[in-house]
Structures are given as C-alpha cells and as structure tokens.
Amino acid sequence: MTTFAKIVAAVALVALSGAAFAQSYPDHPLTRAEVRQQIVLLEKAGYDPFTSTSQTYPADLRAAERRVQAERFSTSQRAAHDAVLLNASAAQ
C-alpha cells in the first residue's frame, strides 16, 4: 500500500469516526444557547414548527434532522478531502 493510500485511509477513518460520535449525548444538560442553536439549524434545514400539524410533526422533524446530519457529514467529508490534498501536496 502506498503512502498516499495510507494517508487517504487514515483521514477517511478519522472523518467517519467523527461523524459517528457527532450525535452522542452530551455529558451535561444542554444550555439554552445549545438548544437555540439546534433549533436554528433545524429551521435552516426547512423545519417550521408553526406549520407542522400533529400528523406531520414527527416526519417533518425527522426529515430536517436528516438534512442537518447530511450537511454535517458532507462538511466532514470536505474537510477530509482538503486534508488529503494538503498532505499530498506537502509530500511532493
């Protein structure tokens, strides 16, 4: 296995493991600011608590949570890709 392939594998492993722990529960109760931040992220992902009905509420919220997770995952993938490019250019 080449050095470049090892670097790519290591960066991918770190990025994926970080995404796995992103949704873990905090060791402390959430602060108001943290709750507000979560609400803002859900609203940016398209969730509107004022238009959801009792029938659509769970599905609407889950869909917004999936979009937030997808955005976080794509952000971590971009960071991993940038790290690989940086390491590759430094190795040359």
PDB file of N, CA and C in Angstrom:
ATOM      1  N   MET A   1       0.853  -1.170   0.000  1.00  0.00           N
ATOM      2  CA  MET A   1       0.000   0.000   0.000  1.00  0.00           C
ATOM      3  C   MET A   1       0.903   1.237   0.000  1.00  0.00           C
ATOM      4  N   THR A   2       0.617   2.161  -0.875  1.00  0.00           N
ATOM      5  CA  THR A   2       1.453   3.350  -0.982  1.00  0.00           C
ATOM      6  C   THR A   2       1.196   4.293   0.190  1.00  0.00           C
ATOM      7  N   THR A   3       2.097   5.200   0.377  1.00  0.00           N
ATOM      8  CA  THR A   3       1.963   6.172   1.459  1.00  0.00           C
ATOM      9  C   THR A   3       0.715   7.023   1.262  1.00  0.00           C
ATOM     10  N   PHE A   4       0.459   7.403   0.030  1.00  0.00           N
ATOM     11  CA  PHE A   4      -0.722   8.218  -0.263  1.00  0.00           C
ATOM     12  C   PHE A   4      -1.995   7.458   0.096  1.00  0.00           C
ATOM     13  N   ALA A   5      -2.066   6.186  -0.247  1.00  0.00           N
ATOM     14  CA  ALA A   5      -3.249   5.384   0.065  1.00  0.00           C
ATOM     15  C   ALA A   5      -3.428   5.249   1.576  1.00  0.00           C
ATOM     16  N   LYS A   6      -2.325   5.117   2.307  1.00  0.00           N
ATOM     17  CA  LYS A   6      -2.407   5.030   3.764  1.00  0.00           C
ATOM     18  C   LYS A   6      -2.936   6.333   4.357  1.00  0.00           C
ATOM     19  N   ILE A   7      -2.487   7.452   3.803  1.00  0.00           N
ATOM     20  CA  ILE A   7      -2.950   8.753   4.288  1.00  0.00           C
ATOM     21  C   ILE A   7      -4.438   8.911   4.012  1.00  0.00           C
ATOM     22  N   VAL A   8      -4.874   8.539   2.816  1.00  0.00           N
ATOM     23  CA  VAL A   8      -6.291   8.635   2.455  1.00  0.00           C
ATOM     24  C   VAL A   8      -7.126   7.769   3.389  1.00  0.00           C
ATOM     25  N   ALA A   9      -6.673   6.548   3.646  1.00  0.00           N
ATOM     26  CA  ALA A   9      -7.416   5.643   4.524  1.00  0.00           C
ATOM     27  C   ALA A   9      -7.491   6.194   5.947  1.00  0.00           C
ATOM     28  N   ALA A  10      -6.399   6.750   6.442  1.00  0.00           N
ATOM     29  CA  ALA A  10      -6.386   7.292   7.802  1.00  0.00           C
ATOM     30  C   ALA A  10      -7.314   8.497   7.931  1.00  0.00           C
ATOM     31  N   VAL A  11      -7.281   9.381   6.954  1.00  0.00           N
ATOM     32  CA  VAL A  11      -8.136  10.568   7.000  1.00  0.00           C
ATOM     33  C   VAL A  11      -9.603  10.164   6.902  1.00  0.00           C
ATOM     34  N   ALA A  12      -9.916   9.211   6.044  1.00  0.00           N
ATOM     35  CA  ALA A  12     -11.297   8.742   5.912  1.00  0.00           C
ATOM     36  C   ALA A  12     -11.775   8.110   7.212  1.00  0.00           C
ATOM     37  N   LEU A  13     -10.922   7.331   7.849  1.00  0.00           N
ATOM     38  CA  LEU A  13     -11.285   6.694   9.111  1.00  0.00           C
ATOM     39  C   LEU A  13     -11.566   7.735  10.190  1.00  0.00           C
ATOM     40  N   VAL A  14     -10.731   8.746  10.271  1.00  0.00           N
ATOM     41  CA  VAL A  14     -10.935   9.804  11.264  1.00  0.00           C
ATOM     42  C   VAL A  14     -12.221  10.568  10.968  1.00  0.00           C
ATOM     43  N   ALA A  15     -12.474  10.882   9.718  1.00  0.00           N
ATOM     44  CA  ALA A  15     -13.675  11.636   9.354  1.00  0.00           C
ATOM     45  C   ALA A  15     -14.932  10.837   9.661  1.00  0.00           C
ATOM     46  N   LEU A  16     -14.930   9.565   9.343  1.00  0.00           N
ATOM     47  CA  LEU A  16     -16.109   8.742   9.586  1.00  0.00           C
ATOM     48  C   LEU A  16     -16.326   8.491  11.072  1.00  0.00           C
ATOM     49  N   SER A  17     -15.262   8.327  11.827  1.00  0.00           N
ATOM     50  CA  SER A  17     -15.437   8.109  13.263  1.00  0.00           C
ATOM     51  C   SER A  17     -15.952   9.377  13.935  1.00  0.00           C
ATOM     52  N   GLY A  18     -15.535  10.529  13.457  1.00  0.00           N
ATOM     53  CA  GLY A  18     -16.053  11.785  13.999  1.00  0.00           C
ATOM     54  C   GLY A  18     -17.535  11.942  13.731  1.00  0.00           C
ATOM     55  N   ALA A  19     -17.982  11.534  12.561  1.00  0.00           N
ATOM     56  CA  ALA A  19     -19.402  11.611  12.229  1.00  0.00           C
ATOM     57  C   ALA A  19     -20.212  10.648  13.086  1.00  0.00           C
ATOM     58  N   ALA A  20     -19.632   9.518  13.444  1.00  0.00           N
ATOM     59  CA  ALA A  20     -20.343   8.541  14.267  1.00  0.00           C
ATOM     60  C   ALA A  20     -20.598   9.078  15.667  1.00  0.00           C
ATOM     61  N   PHE A  21     -19.690   9.873  16.202  1.00  0.00           N
ATOM     62  CA  PHE A  21     -19.849  10.403  17.549  1.00  0.00           C
ATOM     63  C   PHE A  21     -20.545  11.754  17.570  1.00  0.00           C
ATOM     64  N   ALA A  22     -20.859  12.305  16.434  1.00  0.00           N
ATOM     65  CA  ALA A  22     -21.448  13.641  16.378  1.00  0.00           C
ATOM     66  C   ALA A  22     -22.802  13.697  17.059  1.00  0.00           C
ATOM     67  N   GLN A  23     -23.535  12.606  17.077  1.00  0.00           N
ATOM     68  CA  GLN A  23     -24.880  12.606  17.627  1.00  0.00           C
ATOM     69  C   GLN A  23     -24.924  12.029  19.038  1.00  0.00           C
ATOM     70  N   SER A  24     -23.782  11.777  19.663  1.00  0.00           N
ATOM     71  CA  SER A  24     -23.785  11.220  21.011  1.00  0.00           C
ATOM     72  C   SER A  24     -24.334  12.245  22.003  1.00  0.00           C
ATOM     73  N   TYR A  25     -24.857  11.748  23.096  1.00  0.00           N
ATOM     74  CA  TYR A  25     -25.445  12.623  24.098  1.00  0.00           C
ATOM     75  C   TYR A  25     -24.354  13.334  24.888  1.00  0.00           C
ATOM     76  N   PRO A  26     -24.580  14.596  25.219  1.00  0.00           N
ATOM     77  CA  PRO A  26     -23.564  15.330  25.983  1.00  0.00           C
ATOM     78  C   PRO A  26     -23.514  14.835  27.425  1.00  0.00           C
ATOM     79  N   ASP A  27     -22.388  15.079  28.077  1.00  0.00           N
ATOM     80  CA  ASP A  27     -22.227  14.699  29.477  1.00  0.00           C
ATOM     81  C   ASP A  27     -22.945  15.665  30.410  1.00  0.00           C
ATOM     82  N   HIS A  28     -23.382  16.770  29.891  1.00  0.00           N
ATOM     83  CA  HIS A  28     -24.032  17.787  30.708  1.00  0.00           C
ATOM     84  C   HIS A  28     -25.375  18.141  30.092  1.00  0.00           C
ATOM     85  N   PRO A  29     -26.284  18.701  30.882  1.00  0.00           N
ATOM     86  CA  PRO A  29     -27.552  19.153  30.299  1.00  0.00           C
ATOM     87  C   PRO A  29     -27.284  20.258  29.270  1.00  0.00           C
ATOM     88  N   LEU A  30     -28.111  20.311  28.250  1.00  0.00           N
ATOM     89  CA  LEU A  30     -27.938  21.338  27.225  1.00  0.00           C
ATOM     90  C   LEU A  30     -28.243  22.719  27.797  1.00  0.00           C
ATOM     91  N   THR A  31     -27.472  23.688  27.360  1.00  0.00           N
ATOM     92  CA  THR A  31     -27.729  25.069  27.759  1.00  0.00           C
ATOM     93  C   THR A  31     -28.785  25.657  26.836  1.00  0.00           C
ATOM     94  N   ARG A  32     -29.311  26.794  27.204  1.00  0.00           N
ATOM     95  CA  ARG A  32     -30.289  27.471  26.342  1.00  0.00           C
ATOM     96  C   ARG A  32     -29.677  27.789  24.975  1.00  0.00           C
ATOM     97  N   ALA A  33     -28.426  28.209  24.998  1.00  0.00           N
ATOM     98  CA  ALA A  33     -27.755  28.562  23.742  1.00  0.00           C
ATOM     99  C   ALA A  33     -27.615  27.339  22.839  1.00  0.00           C
ATOM    100  N   GLU A  34     -27.300  26.177  23.419  1.00  0.00           N
ATOM    101  CA  GLU A  34     -27.160  24.960  22.612  1.00  0.00           C
ATOM    102  C   GLU A  34     -28.500  24.530  22.021  1.00  0.00           C
ATOM    103  N   VAL A  35     -29.558  24.632  22.817  1.00  0.00           N
ATOM    104  CA  VAL A  35     -30.894  24.288  22.322  1.00  0.00           C
ATOM    105  C   VAL A  35     -31.291  25.250  21.213  1.00  0.00           C
ATOM    106  N   ARG A  36     -31.036  26.522  21.419  1.00  0.00           N
ATOM    107  CA  ARG A  36     -31.368  27.529  20.397  1.00  0.00           C
ATOM    108  C   ARG A  36     -30.593  27.261  19.112  1.00  0.00           C
ATOM    109  N   GLN A  37     -29.323  26.884  19.246  1.00  0.00           N
ATOM    110  CA  GLN A  37     -28.515  26.573  18.069  1.00  0.00           C
ATOM    111  C   GLN A  37     -29.106  25.387  17.307  1.00  0.00           C
ATOM    112  N   GLN A  38     -29.560  24.376  18.025  1.00  0.00           N
ATOM    113  CA  GLN A  38     -30.172  23.219  17.371  1.00  0.00           C
ATOM    114  C   GLN A  38     -31.447  23.617  16.638  1.00  0.00           C
ATOM    115  N   ILE A  39     -32.247  24.473  17.256  1.00  0.00           N
ATOM    116  CA  ILE A  39     -33.482  24.934  16.618  1.00  0.00           C
ATOM    117  C   ILE A  39     -33.167  25.721  15.352  1.00  0.00           C
ATOM    118  N   VAL A  40     -32.173  26.589  15.426  1.00  0.00           N
ATOM    119  CA  VAL A  40     -31.784  27.383  14.253  1.00  0.00           C
ATOM    120  C   VAL A  40     -31.326  26.464  13.121  1.00  0.00           C
ATOM    121  N   LEU A  41     -30.528  25.446  13.435  1.00  0.00           N
ATOM    122  CA  LEU A  41     -30.072  24.505  12.405  1.00  0.00           C
ATOM    123  C   LEU A  41     -31.248  23.770  11.771  1.00  0.00           C
ATOM    124  N   LEU A  42     -32.217  23.354  12.587  1.00  0.00           N
ATOM    125  CA  LEU A  42     -33.394  22.667  12.050  1.00  0.00           C
ATOM    126  C   LEU A  42     -34.219  23.597  11.165  1.00  0.00           C
ATOM    127  N   GLU A  43     -34.360  24.847  11.581  1.00  0.00           N
ATOM    128  CA  GLU A  43     -35.113  25.798  10.769  1.00  0.00           C
ATOM    129  C   GLU A  43     -34.403  26.084   9.452  1.00  0.00           C
ATOM    130  N   LYS A  44     -33.064  26.168   9.476  1.00  0.00           N
ATOM    131  CA  LYS A  44     -32.312  26.362   8.235  1.00  0.00           C
ATOM    132  C   LYS A  44     -32.461  25.159   7.310  1.00  0.00           C
ATOM    133  N   ALA A  45     -32.697  23.989   7.900  1.00  0.00           N
ATOM    134  CA  ALA A  45     -32.873  22.771   7.112  1.00  0.00           C
ATOM    135  C   ALA A  45     -34.308  22.626   6.611  1.00  0.00           C
ATOM    136  N   GLY A  46     -35.151  23.610   6.904  1.00  0.00           N
ATOM    137  CA  GLY A  46     -36.503  23.595   6.362  1.00  0.00           C
ATOM    138  C   GLY A  46     -37.602  23.263   7.349  1.00  0.00           C
ATOM    139  N   TYR A  47     -37.282  23.031   8.603  1.00  0.00           N
ATOM    140  CA  TYR A  47     -38.313  22.696   9.589  1.00  0.00           C
ATOM    141  C   TYR A  47     -38.973  23.970  10.095  1.00  0.00           C
ATOM    142  N   ASP A  48     -40.302  23.996  10.072  1.00  0.00           N
ATOM    143  CA  ASP A  48     -41.061  25.132  10.589  1.00  0.00           C
ATOM    144  C   ASP A  48     -42.045  24.607  11.629  1.00  0.00           C
ATOM    145  N   PRO A  49     -41.777  24.832  12.906  1.00  0.00           N
ATOM    146  CA  PRO A  49     -42.651  24.276  13.943  1.00  0.00           C
ATOM    147  C   PRO A  49     -44.070  24.840  13.913  1.00  0.00           C
ATOM    148  N   PHE A  50     -44.256  25.973  13.275  1.00  0.00           N
ATOM    149  CA  PHE A  50     -45.574  26.594  13.255  1.00  0.00           C
ATOM    150  C   PHE A  50     -46.469  26.062  12.144  1.00  0.00           C
ATOM    151  N   THR A  51     -45.892  25.376  11.160  1.00  0.00           N
ATOM    152  CA  THR A  51     -46.717  24.820  10.088  1.00  0.00           C
ATOM    153  C   THR A  51     -46.911  23.319  10.222  1.00  0.00           C
ATOM    154  N   SER A  52     -46.186  22.682  11.122  1.00  0.00           N
ATOM    155  CA  SER A  52     -46.348  21.243  11.325  1.00  0.00           C
ATOM    156  C   SER A  52     -47.624  20.972  12.106  1.00  0.00           C
ATOM    157  N   THR A  53     -48.322  19.936  11.693  1.00  0.00           N
ATOM    158  CA  THR A  53     -49.516  19.505  12.415  1.00  0.00           C
ATOM    159  C   THR A  53     -49.160  18.286  13.247  1.00  0.00           C
ATOM    160  N   SER A  54     -50.093  17.829  14.055  1.00  0.00           N
ATOM    161  CA  SER A  54     -49.814  16.663  14.888  1.00  0.00           C
ATOM    162  C   SER A  54     -49.554  15.424  14.037  1.00  0.00           C
ATOM    163  N   GLN A  55     -50.089  15.381  12.813  1.00  0.00           N
ATOM    164  CA  GLN A  55     -49.843  14.244  11.930  1.00  0.00           C
ATOM    165  C   GLN A  55     -48.493  14.351  11.217  1.00  0.00           C
ATOM    166  N   THR A  56     -48.070  15.561  10.878  1.00  0.00           N
ATOM    167  CA  THR A  56     -46.833  15.721  10.110  1.00  0.00           C
ATOM    168  C   THR A  56     -45.623  16.045  10.972  1.00  0.00           C
ATOM    169  N   TYR A  57     -45.856  16.378  12.253  1.00  0.00           N
ATOM    170  CA  TYR A  57     -44.758  16.806  13.128  1.00  0.00           C
ATOM    171  C   TYR A  57     -43.595  15.817  13.186  1.00  0.00           C
ATOM    172  N   PRO A  58     -43.829  14.557  13.509  1.00  0.00           N
ATOM    173  CA  PRO A  58     -42.656  13.671  13.633  1.00  0.00           C
ATOM    174  C   PRO A  58     -41.886  13.523  12.322  1.00  0.00           C
ATOM    175  N   ALA A  59     -42.593  13.373  11.228  1.00  0.00           N
ATOM    176  CA  ALA A  59     -41.933  13.182   9.929  1.00  0.00           C
ATOM    177  C   ALA A  59     -41.196  14.449   9.499  1.00  0.00           C
ATOM    178  N   ASP A  60     -41.811  15.611   9.711  1.00  0.00           N
ATOM    179  CA  ASP A  60     -41.160  16.875   9.347  1.00  0.00           C
ATOM    180  C   ASP A  60     -39.872  17.079  10.138  1.00  0.00           C
ATOM    181  N   LEU A  61     -39.931  16.798  11.433  1.00  0.00           N
ATOM    182  CA  LEU A  61     -38.759  16.974  12.288  1.00  0.00           C
ATOM    183  C   LEU A  61     -37.655  15.990  11.906  1.00  0.00           C
ATOM    184  N   ARG A  62     -38.011  14.728  11.669  1.00  0.00           N
ATOM    185  CA  ARG A  62     -37.007  13.732  11.278  1.00  0.00           C
ATOM    186  C   ARG A  62     -36.355  14.089   9.943  1.00  0.00           C
ATOM    187  N   ALA A  63     -37.142  14.591   9.014  1.00  0.00           N
ATOM    188  CA  ALA A  63     -36.586  14.972   7.711  1.00  0.00           C
ATOM    189  C   ALA A  63     -35.579  16.111   7.870  1.00  0.00           C
ATOM    190  N   ALA A  64     -35.909  17.091   8.703  1.00  0.00           N
ATOM    191  CA  ALA A  64     -34.979  18.203   8.941  1.00  0.00           C
ATOM    192  C   ALA A  64     -33.725  17.711   9.654  1.00  0.00           C
ATOM    193  N   GLU A  65     -33.880  16.802  10.609  1.00  0.00           N
ATOM    194  CA  GLU A  65     -32.711  16.248  11.304  1.00  0.00           C
ATOM    195  C   GLU A  65     -31.803  15.496  10.336  1.00  0.00           C
ATOM    196  N   ARG A  66     -32.402  14.755   9.395  1.00  0.00           N
ATOM    197  CA  ARG A  66     -31.595  14.043   8.386  1.00  0.00           C
ATOM    198  C   ARG A  66     -30.835  15.030   7.502  1.00  0.00           C
ATOM    199  N   ARG A  67     -31.477  16.145   7.139  1.00  0.00           N
ATOM    200  CA  ARG A  67     -30.788  17.143   6.315  1.00  0.00           C
ATOM    201  C   ARG A  67     -29.633  17.784   7.082  1.00  0.00           C
ATOM    202  N   VAL A  68     -29.819  18.047   8.374  1.00  0.00           N
ATOM    203  CA  VAL A  68     -28.739  18.608   9.198  1.00  0.00           C
ATOM    204  C   VAL A  68     -27.591  17.613   9.273  1.00  0.00           C
ATOM    205  N   GLN A  69     -27.894  16.331   9.509  1.00  0.00           N
ATOM    206  CA  GLN A  69     -26.851  15.306   9.573  1.00  0.00           C
ATOM    207  C   GLN A  69     -26.126  15.177   8.238  1.00  0.00           C
ATOM    208  N   ALA A  70     -26.861  15.242   7.136  1.00  0.00           N
ATOM    209  CA  ALA A  70     -26.237  15.147   5.817  1.00  0.00           C
ATOM    210  C   ALA A  70     -25.287  16.317   5.589  1.00  0.00           C
ATOM    211  N   GLU A  71     -25.679  17.491   6.026  1.00  0.00           N
ATOM    212  CA  GLU A  71     -24.814  18.668   5.886  1.00  0.00           C
ATOM    213  C   GLU A  71     -23.554  18.511   6.727  1.00  0.00           C
ATOM    214  N   ARG A  72     -23.713  18.023   7.959  1.00  0.00           N
ATOM    215  CA  ARG A  72     -22.540  17.797   8.815  1.00  0.00           C
ATOM    216  C   ARG A  72     -21.608  16.767   8.197  1.00  0.00           C
ATOM    217  N   PHE A  73     -22.185  15.703   7.645  1.00  0.00           N
ATOM    218  CA  PHE A  73     -21.372  14.653   7.037  1.00  0.00           C
ATOM    219  C   PHE A  73     -20.634  15.188   5.817  1.00  0.00           C
ATOM    220  N   SER A  74     -21.323  15.957   4.967  1.00  0.00           N
ATOM    221  CA  SER A  74     -20.658  16.482   3.773  1.00  0.00           C
ATOM    222  C   SER A  74     -19.567  17.478   4.161  1.00  0.00           C
ATOM    223  N   THR A  75     -19.784  18.229   5.236  1.00  0.00           N
ATOM    224  CA  THR A  75     -18.753  19.153   5.718  1.00  0.00           C
ATOM    225  C   THR A  75     -17.529  18.386   6.187  1.00  0.00           C
ATOM    226  N   SER A  76     -17.738  17.283   6.915  1.00  0.00           N
ATOM    227  CA  SER A  76     -16.595  16.492   7.382  1.00  0.00           C
ATOM    228  C   SER A  76     -15.896  15.819   6.211  1.00  0.00           C
ATOM    229  N   GLN A  77     -16.643  15.426   5.186  1.00  0.00           N
ATOM    230  CA  GLN A  77     -16.037  14.825   4.001  1.00  0.00           C
ATOM    231  C   GLN A  77     -15.180  15.849   3.262  1.00  0.00           C
ATOM    232  N   ARG A  78     -15.678  17.089   3.158  1.00  0.00           N
ATOM    233  CA  ARG A  78     -14.888  18.140   2.506  1.00  0.00           C
ATOM    234  C   ARG A  78     -13.608  18.398   3.283  1.00  0.00           C
ATOM    235  N   ALA A  79     -13.694  18.407   4.610  1.00  0.00           N
ATOM    236  CA  ALA A  79     -12.507  18.628   5.439  1.00  0.00           C
ATOM    237  C   ALA A  79     -11.506  17.494   5.254  1.00  0.00           C
ATOM    238  N   ALA A  80     -11.994  16.265   5.183  1.00  0.00           N
ATOM    239  CA  ALA A  80     -11.103  15.116   4.976  1.00  0.00           C
ATOM    240  C   ALA A  80     -10.448  15.198   3.606  1.00  0.00           C
ATOM    241  N   HIS A  81     -11.211  15.586   2.592  1.00  0.00           N
ATOM    242  CA  HIS A  81     -10.672  15.706   1.236  1.00  0.00           C
ATOM    243  C   HIS A  81      -9.606  16.791   1.187  1.00  0.00           C
ATOM    244  N   ASP A  82      -9.873  17.920   1.835  1.00  0.00           N
ATOM    245  CA  ASP A  82      -8.886  19.004   1.867  1.00  0.00           C
ATOM    246  C   ASP A  82      -7.613  18.570   2.582  1.00  0.00           C
ATOM    247  N   ALA A  83      -7.761  17.785   3.651  1.00  0.00           N
ATOM    248  CA  ALA A  83      -6.587  17.296   4.382  1.00  0.00           C
ATOM    249  C   ALA A  83      -5.760  16.360   3.517  1.00  0.00           C
ATOM    250  N   VAL A  84      -6.418  15.525   2.734  1.00  0.00           N
ATOM    251  CA  VAL A  84      -5.698  14.616   1.841  1.00  0.00           C
ATOM    252  C   VAL A  84      -4.935  15.412   0.795  1.00  0.00           C
ATOM    253  N   LEU A  85      -5.579  16.415   0.220  1.00  0.00           N
ATOM    254  CA  LEU A  85      -4.904  17.239  -0.783  1.00  0.00           C
ATOM    255  C   LEU A  85      -3.719  17.981  -0.178  1.00  0.00           C
ATOM    256  N   LEU A  86      -3.885  18.484   1.033  1.00  0.00           N
ATOM    257  CA  LEU A  86      -2.805  19.195   1.708  1.00  0.00           C
ATOM    258  C   LEU A  86      -1.635  18.255   1.982  1.00  0.00           C
ATOM    259  N   ASN A  87      -1.923  17.055   2.466  1.00  0.00           N
ATOM    260  CA  ASN A  87      -0.868  16.079   2.739  1.00  0.00           C
ATOM    261  C   ASN A  87      -0.181  15.631   1.454  1.00  0.00           C
ATOM    262  N   ALA A  88      -0.953  15.475   0.394  1.00  0.00           N
ATOM    263  CA  ALA A  88      -0.377  15.042  -0.876  1.00  0.00           C
ATOM    264  C   ALA A  88       0.553  16.111  -1.441  1.00  0.00           C
ATOM    265  N   SER A  89       0.147  17.369  -1.332  1.00  0.00           N
ATOM    266  CA  SER A  89       0.997  18.437  -1.858  1.00  0.00           C
ATOM    267  C   SER A  89       2.237  18.625  -0.984  1.00  0.00           C
ATOM    268  N   ALA A  90       2.114  18.377   0.313  1.00  0.00           N
ATOM    269  CA  ALA A  90       3.266  18.504   1.205  1.00  0.00           C
ATOM    270  C   ALA A  90       4.264  17.371   0.976  1.00  0.00           C
ATOM    271  N   ALA A  91       3.776  16.214   0.560  1.00  0.00           N
ATOM    272  CA  ALA A  91       4.648  15.057   0.345  1.00  0.00           C
ATOM    273  C   ALA A  91       5.459  15.189  -0.944  1.00  0.00           C
ATOM    274  N   GLN A  92       5.019  16.039  -1.842  1.00  0.00           N
ATOM    275  CA  GLN A  92       5.712  16.156  -3.136  1.00  0.00           C
ATOM    276  C   GLN A  92       6.940  16.971  -3.039  1.00  0.00           C
TER     277      GLN A  92
END
